Short mmCIF file of C-alpha atoms and ligand atoms in Angstrom, two decimals:
data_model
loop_
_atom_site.label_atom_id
_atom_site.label_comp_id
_atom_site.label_asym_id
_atom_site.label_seq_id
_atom_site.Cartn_x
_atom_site.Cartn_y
_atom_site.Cartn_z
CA UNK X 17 0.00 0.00 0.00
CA UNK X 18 2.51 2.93 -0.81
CA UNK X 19 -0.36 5.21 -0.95
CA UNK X 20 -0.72 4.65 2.75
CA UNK X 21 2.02 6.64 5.19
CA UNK X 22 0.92 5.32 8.04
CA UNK X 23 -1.81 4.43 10.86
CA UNK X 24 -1.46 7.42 13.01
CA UNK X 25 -2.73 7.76 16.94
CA UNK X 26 -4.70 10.75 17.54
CA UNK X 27 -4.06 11.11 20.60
CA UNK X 28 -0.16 10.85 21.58
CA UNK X 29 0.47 10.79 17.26
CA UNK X 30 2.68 7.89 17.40
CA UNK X 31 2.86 6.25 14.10
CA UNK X 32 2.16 2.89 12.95
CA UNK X 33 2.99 0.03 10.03
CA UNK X 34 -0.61 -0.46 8.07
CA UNK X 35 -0.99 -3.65 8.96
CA UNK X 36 -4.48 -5.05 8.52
CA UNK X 37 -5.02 -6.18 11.60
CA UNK X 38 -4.03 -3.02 13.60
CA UNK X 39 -6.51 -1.51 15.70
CA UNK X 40 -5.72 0.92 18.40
CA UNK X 41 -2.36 2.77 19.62
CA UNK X 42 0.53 0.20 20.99
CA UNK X 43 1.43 3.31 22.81
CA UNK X 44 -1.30 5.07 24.28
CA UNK X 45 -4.50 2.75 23.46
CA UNK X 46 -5.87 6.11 21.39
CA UNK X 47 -7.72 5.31 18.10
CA UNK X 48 -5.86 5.05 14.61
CA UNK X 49 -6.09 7.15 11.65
CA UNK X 50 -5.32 5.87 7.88
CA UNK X 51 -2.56 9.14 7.06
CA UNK X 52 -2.32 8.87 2.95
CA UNK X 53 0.43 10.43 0.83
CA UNK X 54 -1.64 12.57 -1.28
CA UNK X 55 0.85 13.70 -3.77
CA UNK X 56 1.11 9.96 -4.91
CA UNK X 57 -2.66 9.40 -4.87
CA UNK X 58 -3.05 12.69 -6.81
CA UNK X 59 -0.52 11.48 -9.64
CA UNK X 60 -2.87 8.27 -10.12
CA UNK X 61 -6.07 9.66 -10.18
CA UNK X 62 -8.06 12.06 -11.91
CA UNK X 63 -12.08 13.31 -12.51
CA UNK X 64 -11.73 11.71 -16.12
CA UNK X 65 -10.23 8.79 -15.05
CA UNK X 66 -12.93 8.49 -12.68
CA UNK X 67 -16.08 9.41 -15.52
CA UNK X 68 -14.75 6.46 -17.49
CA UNK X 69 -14.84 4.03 -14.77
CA UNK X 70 -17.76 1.31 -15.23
CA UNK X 71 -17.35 0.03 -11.73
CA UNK X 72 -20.41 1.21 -9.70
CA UNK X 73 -19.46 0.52 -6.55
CA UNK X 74 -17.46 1.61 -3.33
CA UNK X 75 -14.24 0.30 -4.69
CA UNK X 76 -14.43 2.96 -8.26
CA UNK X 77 -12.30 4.95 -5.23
CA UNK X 78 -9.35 2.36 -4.82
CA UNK X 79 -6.69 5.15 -5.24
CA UNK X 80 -8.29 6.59 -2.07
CA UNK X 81 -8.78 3.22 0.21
CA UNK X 82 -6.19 1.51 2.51
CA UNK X 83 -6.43 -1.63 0.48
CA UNK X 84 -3.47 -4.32 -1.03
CA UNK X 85 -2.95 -3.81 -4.79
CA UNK X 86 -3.16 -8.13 -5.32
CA UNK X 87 -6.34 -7.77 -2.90
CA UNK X 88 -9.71 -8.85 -4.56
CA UNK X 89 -13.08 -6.60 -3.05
CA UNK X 90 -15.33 -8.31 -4.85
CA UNK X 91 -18.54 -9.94 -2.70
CA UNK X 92 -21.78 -7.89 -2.55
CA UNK X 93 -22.68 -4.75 -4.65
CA UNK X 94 -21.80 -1.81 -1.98
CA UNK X 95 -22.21 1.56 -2.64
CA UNK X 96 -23.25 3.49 -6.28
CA UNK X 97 -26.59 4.66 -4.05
CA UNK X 98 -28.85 7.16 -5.88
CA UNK X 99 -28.55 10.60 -5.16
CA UNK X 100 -31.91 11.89 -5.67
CA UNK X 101 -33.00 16.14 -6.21
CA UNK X 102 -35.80 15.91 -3.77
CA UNK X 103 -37.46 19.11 -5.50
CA UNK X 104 -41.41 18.60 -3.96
CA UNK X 105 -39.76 18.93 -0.24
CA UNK X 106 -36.92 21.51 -0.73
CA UNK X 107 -40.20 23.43 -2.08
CA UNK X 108 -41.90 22.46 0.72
CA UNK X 109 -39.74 23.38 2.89
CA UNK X 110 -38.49 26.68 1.12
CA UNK X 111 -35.39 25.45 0.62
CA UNK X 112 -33.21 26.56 -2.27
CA UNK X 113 -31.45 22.75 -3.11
CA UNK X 114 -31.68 19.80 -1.50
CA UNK X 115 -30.41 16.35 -2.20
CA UNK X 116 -31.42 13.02 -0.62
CA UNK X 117 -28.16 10.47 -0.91
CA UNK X 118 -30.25 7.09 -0.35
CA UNK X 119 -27.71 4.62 1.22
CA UNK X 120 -30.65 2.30 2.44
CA UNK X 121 -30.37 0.77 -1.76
CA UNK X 122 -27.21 -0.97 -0.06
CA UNK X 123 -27.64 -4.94 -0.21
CA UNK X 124 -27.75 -5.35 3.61
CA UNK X 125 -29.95 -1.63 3.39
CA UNK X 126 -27.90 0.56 4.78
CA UNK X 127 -24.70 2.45 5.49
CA UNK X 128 -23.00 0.38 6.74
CA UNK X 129 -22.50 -2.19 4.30
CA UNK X 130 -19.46 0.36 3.16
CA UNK X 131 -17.26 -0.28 6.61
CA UNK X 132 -18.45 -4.03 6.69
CA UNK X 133 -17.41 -4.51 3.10
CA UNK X 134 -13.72 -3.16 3.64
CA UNK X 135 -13.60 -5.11 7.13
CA UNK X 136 -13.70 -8.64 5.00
CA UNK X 137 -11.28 -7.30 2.40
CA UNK X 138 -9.03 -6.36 5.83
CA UNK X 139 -9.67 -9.76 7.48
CA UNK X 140 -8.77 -11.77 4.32
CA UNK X 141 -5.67 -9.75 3.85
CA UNK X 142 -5.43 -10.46 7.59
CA UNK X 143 -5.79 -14.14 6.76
CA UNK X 144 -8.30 -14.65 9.41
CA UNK X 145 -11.77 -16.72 9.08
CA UNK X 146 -13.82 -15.07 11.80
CA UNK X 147 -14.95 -11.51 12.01
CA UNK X 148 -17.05 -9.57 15.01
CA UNK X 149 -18.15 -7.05 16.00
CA UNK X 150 -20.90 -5.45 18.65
CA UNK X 151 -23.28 -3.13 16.96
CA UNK X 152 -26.76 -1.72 17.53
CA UNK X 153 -27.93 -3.44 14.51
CA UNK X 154 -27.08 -2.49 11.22
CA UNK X 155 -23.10 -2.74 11.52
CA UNK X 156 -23.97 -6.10 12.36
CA UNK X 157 -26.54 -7.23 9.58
CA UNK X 158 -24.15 -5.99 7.05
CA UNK X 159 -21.07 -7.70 8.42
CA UNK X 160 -23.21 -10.75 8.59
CA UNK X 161 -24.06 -10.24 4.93
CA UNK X 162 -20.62 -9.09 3.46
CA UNK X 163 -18.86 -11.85 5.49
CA UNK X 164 -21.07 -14.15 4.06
CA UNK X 165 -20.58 -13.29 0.87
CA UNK X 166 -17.01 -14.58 0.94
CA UNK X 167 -17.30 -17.39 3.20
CA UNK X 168 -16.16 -16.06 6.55
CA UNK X 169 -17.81 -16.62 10.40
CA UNK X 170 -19.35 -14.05 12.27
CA UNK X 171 -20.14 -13.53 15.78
CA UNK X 172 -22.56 -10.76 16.35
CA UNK X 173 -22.96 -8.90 19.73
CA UNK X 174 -26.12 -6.87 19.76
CA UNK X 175 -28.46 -5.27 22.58
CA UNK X 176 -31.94 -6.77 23.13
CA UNK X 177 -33.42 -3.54 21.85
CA UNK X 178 -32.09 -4.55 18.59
CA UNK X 179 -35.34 -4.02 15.77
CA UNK X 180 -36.24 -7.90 14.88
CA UNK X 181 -35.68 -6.58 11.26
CA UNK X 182 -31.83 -6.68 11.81
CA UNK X 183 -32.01 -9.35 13.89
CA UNK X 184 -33.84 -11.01 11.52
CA UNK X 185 -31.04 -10.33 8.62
CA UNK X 186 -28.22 -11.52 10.94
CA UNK X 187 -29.84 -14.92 11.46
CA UNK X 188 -30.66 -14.97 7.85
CA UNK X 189 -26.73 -14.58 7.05
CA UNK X 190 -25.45 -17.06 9.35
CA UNK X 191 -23.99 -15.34 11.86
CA UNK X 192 -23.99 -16.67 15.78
CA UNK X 193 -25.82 -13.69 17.65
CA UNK X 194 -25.41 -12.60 20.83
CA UNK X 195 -28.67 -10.79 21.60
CA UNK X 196 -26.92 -8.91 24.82
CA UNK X 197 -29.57 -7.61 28.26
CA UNK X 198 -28.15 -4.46 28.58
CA UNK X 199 -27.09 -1.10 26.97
CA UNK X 200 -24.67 -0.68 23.72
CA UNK X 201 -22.21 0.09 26.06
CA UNK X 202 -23.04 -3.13 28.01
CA UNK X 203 -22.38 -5.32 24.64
CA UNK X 204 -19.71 -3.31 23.26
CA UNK X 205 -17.67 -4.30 26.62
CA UNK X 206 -18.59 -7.58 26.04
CA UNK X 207 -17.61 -8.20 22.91
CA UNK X 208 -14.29 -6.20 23.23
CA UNK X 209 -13.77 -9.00 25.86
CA UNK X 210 -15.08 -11.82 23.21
CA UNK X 211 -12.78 -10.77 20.33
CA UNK X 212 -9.53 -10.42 23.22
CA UNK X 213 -10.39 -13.86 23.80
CA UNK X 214 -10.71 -15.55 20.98
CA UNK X 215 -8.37 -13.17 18.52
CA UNK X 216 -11.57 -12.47 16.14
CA UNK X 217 -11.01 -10.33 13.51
CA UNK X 218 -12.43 -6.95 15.05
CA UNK X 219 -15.09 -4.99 13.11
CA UNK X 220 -16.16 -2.40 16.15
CA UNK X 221 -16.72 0.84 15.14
CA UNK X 222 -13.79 3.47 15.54
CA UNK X 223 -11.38 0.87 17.08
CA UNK X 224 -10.70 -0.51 13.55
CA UNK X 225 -9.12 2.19 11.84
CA UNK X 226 -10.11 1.10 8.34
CA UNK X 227 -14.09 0.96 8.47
CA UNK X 228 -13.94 5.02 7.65
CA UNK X 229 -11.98 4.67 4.79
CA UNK X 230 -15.13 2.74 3.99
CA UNK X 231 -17.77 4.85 4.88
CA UNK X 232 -15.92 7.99 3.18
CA UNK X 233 -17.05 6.50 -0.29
CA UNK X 234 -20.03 8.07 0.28
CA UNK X 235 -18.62 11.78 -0.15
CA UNK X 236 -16.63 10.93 -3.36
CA UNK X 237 -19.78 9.53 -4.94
CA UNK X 238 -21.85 12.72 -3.29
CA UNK X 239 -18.88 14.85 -5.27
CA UNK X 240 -19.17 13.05 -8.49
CA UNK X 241 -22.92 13.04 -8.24
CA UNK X 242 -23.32 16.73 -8.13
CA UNK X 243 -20.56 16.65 -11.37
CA UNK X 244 -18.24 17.94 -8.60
CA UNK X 245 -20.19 21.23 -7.12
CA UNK X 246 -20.33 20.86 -3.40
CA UNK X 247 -23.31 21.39 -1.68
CA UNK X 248 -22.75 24.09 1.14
CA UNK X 249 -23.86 21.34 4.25
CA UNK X 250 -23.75 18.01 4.52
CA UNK X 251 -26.43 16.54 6.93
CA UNK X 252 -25.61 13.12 8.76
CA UNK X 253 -27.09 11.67 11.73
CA UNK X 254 -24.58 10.78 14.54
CA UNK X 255 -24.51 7.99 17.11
CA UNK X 256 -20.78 6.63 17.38
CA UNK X 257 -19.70 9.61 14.99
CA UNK X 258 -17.45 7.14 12.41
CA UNK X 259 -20.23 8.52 9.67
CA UNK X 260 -20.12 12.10 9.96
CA UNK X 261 -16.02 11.58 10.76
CA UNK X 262 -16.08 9.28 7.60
CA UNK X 263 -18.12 11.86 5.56
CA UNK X 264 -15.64 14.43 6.46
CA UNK X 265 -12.61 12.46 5.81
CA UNK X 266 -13.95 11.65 2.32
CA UNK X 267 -14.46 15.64 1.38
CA UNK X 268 -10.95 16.45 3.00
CA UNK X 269 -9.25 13.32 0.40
CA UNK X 270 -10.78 15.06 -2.58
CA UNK X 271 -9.88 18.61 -1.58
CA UNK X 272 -6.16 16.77 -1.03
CA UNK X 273 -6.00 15.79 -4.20
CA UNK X 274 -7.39 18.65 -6.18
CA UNK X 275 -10.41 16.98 -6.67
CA UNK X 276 -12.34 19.24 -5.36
CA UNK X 277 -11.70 23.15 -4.34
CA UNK X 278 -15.00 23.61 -1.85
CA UNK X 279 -15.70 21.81 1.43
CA UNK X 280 -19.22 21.38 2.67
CA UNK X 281 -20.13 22.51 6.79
CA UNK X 282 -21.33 19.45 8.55
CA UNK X 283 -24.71 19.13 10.08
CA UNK X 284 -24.26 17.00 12.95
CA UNK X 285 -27.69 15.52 13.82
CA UNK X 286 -28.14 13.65 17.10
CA UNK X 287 -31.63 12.57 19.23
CA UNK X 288 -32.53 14.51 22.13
CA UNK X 289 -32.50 11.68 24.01
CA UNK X 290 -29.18 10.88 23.39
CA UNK X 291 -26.46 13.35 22.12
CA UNK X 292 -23.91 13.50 23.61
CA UNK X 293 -21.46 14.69 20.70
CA UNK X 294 -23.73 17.66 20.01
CA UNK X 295 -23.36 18.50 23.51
CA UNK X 296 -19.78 18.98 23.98
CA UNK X 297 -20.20 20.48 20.50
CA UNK X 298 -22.16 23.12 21.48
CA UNK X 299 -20.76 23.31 24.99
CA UNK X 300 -17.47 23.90 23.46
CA UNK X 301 -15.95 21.04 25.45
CA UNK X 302 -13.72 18.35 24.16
CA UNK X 303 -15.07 15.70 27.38
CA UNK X 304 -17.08 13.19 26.52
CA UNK X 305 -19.97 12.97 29.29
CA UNK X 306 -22.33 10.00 28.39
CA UNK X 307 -25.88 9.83 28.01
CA UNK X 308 -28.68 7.84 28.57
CA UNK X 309 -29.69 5.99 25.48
CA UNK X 310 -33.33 7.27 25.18
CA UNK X 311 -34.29 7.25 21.60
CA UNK X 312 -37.25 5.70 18.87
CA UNK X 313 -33.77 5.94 16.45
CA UNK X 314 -31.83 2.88 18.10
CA UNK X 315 -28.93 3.24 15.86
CA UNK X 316 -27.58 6.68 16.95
CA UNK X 317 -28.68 5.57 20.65
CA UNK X 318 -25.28 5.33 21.41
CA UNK X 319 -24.83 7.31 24.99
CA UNK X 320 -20.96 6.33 25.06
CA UNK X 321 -19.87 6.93 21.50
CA UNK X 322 -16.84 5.13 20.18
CA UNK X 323 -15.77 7.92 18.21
CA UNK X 324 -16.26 10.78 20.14
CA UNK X 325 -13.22 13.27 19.08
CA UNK X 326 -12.80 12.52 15.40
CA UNK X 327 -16.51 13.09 14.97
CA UNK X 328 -16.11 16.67 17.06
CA UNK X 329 -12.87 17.13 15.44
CA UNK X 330 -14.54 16.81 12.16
CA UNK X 331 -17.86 19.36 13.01
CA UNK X 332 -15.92 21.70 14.07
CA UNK X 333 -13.02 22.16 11.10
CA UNK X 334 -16.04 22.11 8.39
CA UNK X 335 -17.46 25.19 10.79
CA UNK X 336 -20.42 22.92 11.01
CA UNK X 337 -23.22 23.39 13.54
CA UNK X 338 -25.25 20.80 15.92
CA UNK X 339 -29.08 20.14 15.51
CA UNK X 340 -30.67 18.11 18.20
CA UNK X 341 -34.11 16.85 16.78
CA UNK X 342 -36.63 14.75 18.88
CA UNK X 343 -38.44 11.85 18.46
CA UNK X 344 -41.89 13.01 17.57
CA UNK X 345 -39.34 15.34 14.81
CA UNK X 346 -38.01 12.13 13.48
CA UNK X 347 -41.35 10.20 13.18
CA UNK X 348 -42.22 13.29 10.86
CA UNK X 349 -39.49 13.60 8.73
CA UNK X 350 -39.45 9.57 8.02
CA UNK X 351 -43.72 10.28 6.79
CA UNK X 352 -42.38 13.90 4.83
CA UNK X 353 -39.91 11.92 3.22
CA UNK X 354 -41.69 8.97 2.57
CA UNK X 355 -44.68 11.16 0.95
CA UNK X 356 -42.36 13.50 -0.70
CA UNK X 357 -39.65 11.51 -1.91
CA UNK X 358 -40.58 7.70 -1.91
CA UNK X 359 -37.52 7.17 0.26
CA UNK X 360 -38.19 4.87 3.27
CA UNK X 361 -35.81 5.14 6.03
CA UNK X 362 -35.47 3.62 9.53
CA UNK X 363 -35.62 6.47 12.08
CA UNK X 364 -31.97 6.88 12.49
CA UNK X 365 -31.85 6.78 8.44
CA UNK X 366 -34.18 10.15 8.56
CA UNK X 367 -32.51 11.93 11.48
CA UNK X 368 -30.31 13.82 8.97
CA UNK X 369 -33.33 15.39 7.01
CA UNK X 370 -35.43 15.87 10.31
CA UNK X 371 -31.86 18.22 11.35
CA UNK X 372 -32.04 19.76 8.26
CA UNK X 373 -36.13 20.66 8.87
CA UNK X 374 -35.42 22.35 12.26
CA UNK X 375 -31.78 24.12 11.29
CA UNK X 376 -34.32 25.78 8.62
CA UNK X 377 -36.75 26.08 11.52
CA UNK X 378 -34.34 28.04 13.36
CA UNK X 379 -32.62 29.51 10.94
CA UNK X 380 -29.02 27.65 11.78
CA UNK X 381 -28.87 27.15 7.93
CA UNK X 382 -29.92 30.19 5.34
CA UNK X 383 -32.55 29.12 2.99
CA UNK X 384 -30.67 30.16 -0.11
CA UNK X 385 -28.35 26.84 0.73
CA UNK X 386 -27.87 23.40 -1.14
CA UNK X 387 -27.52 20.73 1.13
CA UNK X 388 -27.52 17.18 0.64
CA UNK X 389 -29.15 14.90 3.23
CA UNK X 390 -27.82 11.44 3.93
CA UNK X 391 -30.10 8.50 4.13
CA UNK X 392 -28.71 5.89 6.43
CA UNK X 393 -30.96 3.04 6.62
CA UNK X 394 -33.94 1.30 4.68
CA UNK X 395 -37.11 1.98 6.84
CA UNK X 396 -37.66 -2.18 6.38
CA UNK X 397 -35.80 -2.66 8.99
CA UNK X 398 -37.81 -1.25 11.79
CA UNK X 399 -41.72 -1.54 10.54
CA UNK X 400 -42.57 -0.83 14.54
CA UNK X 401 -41.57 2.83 14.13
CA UNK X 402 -42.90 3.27 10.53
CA UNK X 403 -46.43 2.20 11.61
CA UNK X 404 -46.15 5.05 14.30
CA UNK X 405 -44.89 7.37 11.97
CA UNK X 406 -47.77 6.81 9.37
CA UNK X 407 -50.58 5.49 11.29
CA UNK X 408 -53.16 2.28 10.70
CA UNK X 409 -54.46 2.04 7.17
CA UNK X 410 -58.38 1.98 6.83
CA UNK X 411 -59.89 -1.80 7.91
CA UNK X 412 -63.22 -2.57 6.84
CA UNK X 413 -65.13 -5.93 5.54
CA UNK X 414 -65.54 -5.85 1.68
CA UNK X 415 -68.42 -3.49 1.18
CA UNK X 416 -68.91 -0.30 -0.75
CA UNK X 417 -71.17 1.13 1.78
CA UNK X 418 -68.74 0.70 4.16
CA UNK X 419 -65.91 1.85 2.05
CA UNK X 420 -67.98 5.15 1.60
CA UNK X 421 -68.47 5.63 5.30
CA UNK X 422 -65.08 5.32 5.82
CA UNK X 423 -64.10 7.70 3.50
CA UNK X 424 -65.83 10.29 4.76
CA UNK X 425 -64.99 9.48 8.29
CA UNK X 426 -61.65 10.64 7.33
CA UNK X 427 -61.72 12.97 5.04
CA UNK X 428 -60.65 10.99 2.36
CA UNK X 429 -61.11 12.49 -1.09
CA UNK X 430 -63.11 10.77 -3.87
C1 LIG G 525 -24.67 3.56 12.38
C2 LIG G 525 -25.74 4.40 11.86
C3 LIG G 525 -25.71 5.81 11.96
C4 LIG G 525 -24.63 6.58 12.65
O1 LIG G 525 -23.31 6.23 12.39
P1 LIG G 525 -22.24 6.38 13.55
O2 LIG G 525 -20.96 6.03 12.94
O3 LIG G 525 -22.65 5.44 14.64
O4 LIG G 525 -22.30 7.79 14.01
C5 LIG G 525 -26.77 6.52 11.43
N1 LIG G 525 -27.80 5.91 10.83
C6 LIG G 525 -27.86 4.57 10.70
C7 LIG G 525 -29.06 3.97 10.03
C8 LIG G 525 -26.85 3.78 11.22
O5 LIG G 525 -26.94 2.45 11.12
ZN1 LIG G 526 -1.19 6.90 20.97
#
């Protein structure tokens, strides 16, 4: 990998060999970053090299992943996710531009099938046969699925709360789940403990340094989508903060490389039941003080996030700003984009567009701005909150004099 200096500690800076197994700092224990040397990557790679590449997916950006030349990505189809113009609700909302980037099209259906996917390219380089990871449900169904798709074991640590949709798709895949009676904090300890154990291949979020370079893809195809004009924000809903880190890292490799010669601001979106990122955010503090985990959106409810200082790091150098949004907020935005847009997302999927409603709201973000809104998660996965968000349908025997009644029992037009 010459395109890769180094795995570098951000916290005491000491540097590292890329090995693929590396996780944290030998040193200090601190967490890892992938450091590239951008003046090679910038020699190999260019926008029309990139415009005549058929490849669809995640890896059309090898130049800019921490991957072996003689290694082979190939498994499931991750990444190439629509980026839709979602006119009818920037109207709606009075809202110059404003872009919905639907990663719940990903074959596991959602986000996270980018970090999962270059976690099995890193264990097979590692040579190992068994990945895991803890998760609060969709890093897990997509490791299940992407490890499956190349033949490798899983063991899967997830909290009870855990939607039976992803629980569901982790069964489905093979893995052996751990459904854990406690917090995410509660089975993140526990599988830390698991993997020290039994020398898994580790797949937690943050502790392996190379599941950003995955979820960065997302920014270069953002880029490329919008034929290179960055938006002026970038919303993202944050729970360990390896997304909105990952989404920043991504913009910061093309501006590197020349790609690019605008940055978006960050909207870092968080539950009011549980944001404890946006707190020190706002608060100005660089502490992490966690949270109760007290949201509908069970994959941001993460009150002891993993990630805590590159996602802060990365809000505050994009000058972006903090929207807290609540639950009732996010029921409505996954129904307003639903109508709207015909994107379905899983509540923490929609917490990006319901920050983007109330920055408008309160005038955090001028209306006269393009932002693009990140989808994180196919609303599949957790029918329980879509049928509070949108309510029963109409039940009624098979009669049109019944059918009538009801109709005008609610107002329905005909
Ligand atoms: C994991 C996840 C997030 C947040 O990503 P973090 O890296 O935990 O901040 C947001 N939405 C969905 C659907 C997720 O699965
Ligand atoms: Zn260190």
């Amino acid at each position: 990998m010459k395109h890769v200096q180094s795995l570098t500690c951000i916290r005491c800076g000491a540097e590292h060999a890329p090995r693929p197994d590396t996780c944290t700092c030998s040193q200090c224990g601190g967490l890892l970053e992938v450091v590239y040397d951008y003046a090679s990557i910038r020699c190999s790679i260019s926008r029309a090299i990139l415009e005549n590449r058929r490849d669809p997916s995640m890896w059309r950006y090898r130049e800019f992943l921490p991957i072996a030349k003689e290694s082979d990505p190939s498994g499931l189809r991750v990444g190439g996710s629509p980026l839709y113009k979602a006119v009818r609700l920037a109207d709606h909302l009075g809202l110059a531009a404003l872009y919905i980037k639907d990663d719940g099209i990903n074959p596991t259906a959602s986000l996270k099938d980018r970090p999962s996917a270059m976690a099995v390219v890193k264990a097979a380089e590692a040579g190992a046969d068994t990945i895991a990871c803890s998760s609060t449900g969709n890093a897990a169904s997509s490791l299940a699925g992407n490890a499956a798709a190349r033949g490798f074991k899983t063991y899967i640590f997830v909290p009870e709360r855990a939607p039976k949709g992803k629980v569901a798709q982790l069964l489905m895949f093979g893995a052996q789940v751990v459904s854990v009676k406690g917090s995410y904090e509660d089975t993140f300890r526990l599988s830390a403990e698991a993997i020290q154990r039994w020398g898994w291949y580790n797949r937690n979020a943050a502790i392996n340094p190379y599941l950003m370079e995955g979820k960065k893809t997302v920014s270069f195809e953002i880029a490329e989508q919008l034929n290179w004009q960055i938006p002026d924000y970038v919303a993202v809903s944050v729970g360990d903060g390896c997304t909105i880190a990952g989404v920043w890292k991504g913009f910061k490799d093309l501006y590197e490389t020349d790609l690019i010669h605008k940055l978006p601001r960050l909207i870092s979106v968080q539950a009011e039941g549980c944001c404890p990122i946006n707190k020190a955010f706002s608060e100005g503090s660089s502490t992490l003080v966690p949270m109760e985990e007290n949201t509908i959106a069970d994959s941001i409810a993460v009150g002891v996030p993993r990630n805590f200082h590159k996602a802060l790091r990365a809000i505050r150098e994009s000058d972006g700003i903090a929207v807290n949004v609540s639950d009732g907020e996010i029921l409505s935005a996954m129904q307003v984009l639903g109508k709207t847009c015909g994107v379905f997302g899983e509540p923490a999927g929609v917490t990006g567009t319901a920050g983007v409603i109330k920055a408008l709201q309160l005038k955090l973000i001028p209306a006269s701005a393009s932002v693009v809104s990140l989808v994180t998660g196919n609303g599949l996965k957790d029918i329980a909150a879509a049928i509070r968000a949108a309510g029963a349908p109409i039940c009624i025997e098979p009669d049109m004099g019944l059918l009538l009644q009801a109709f005008k029992a609610r107002g329905v037009p005909f």
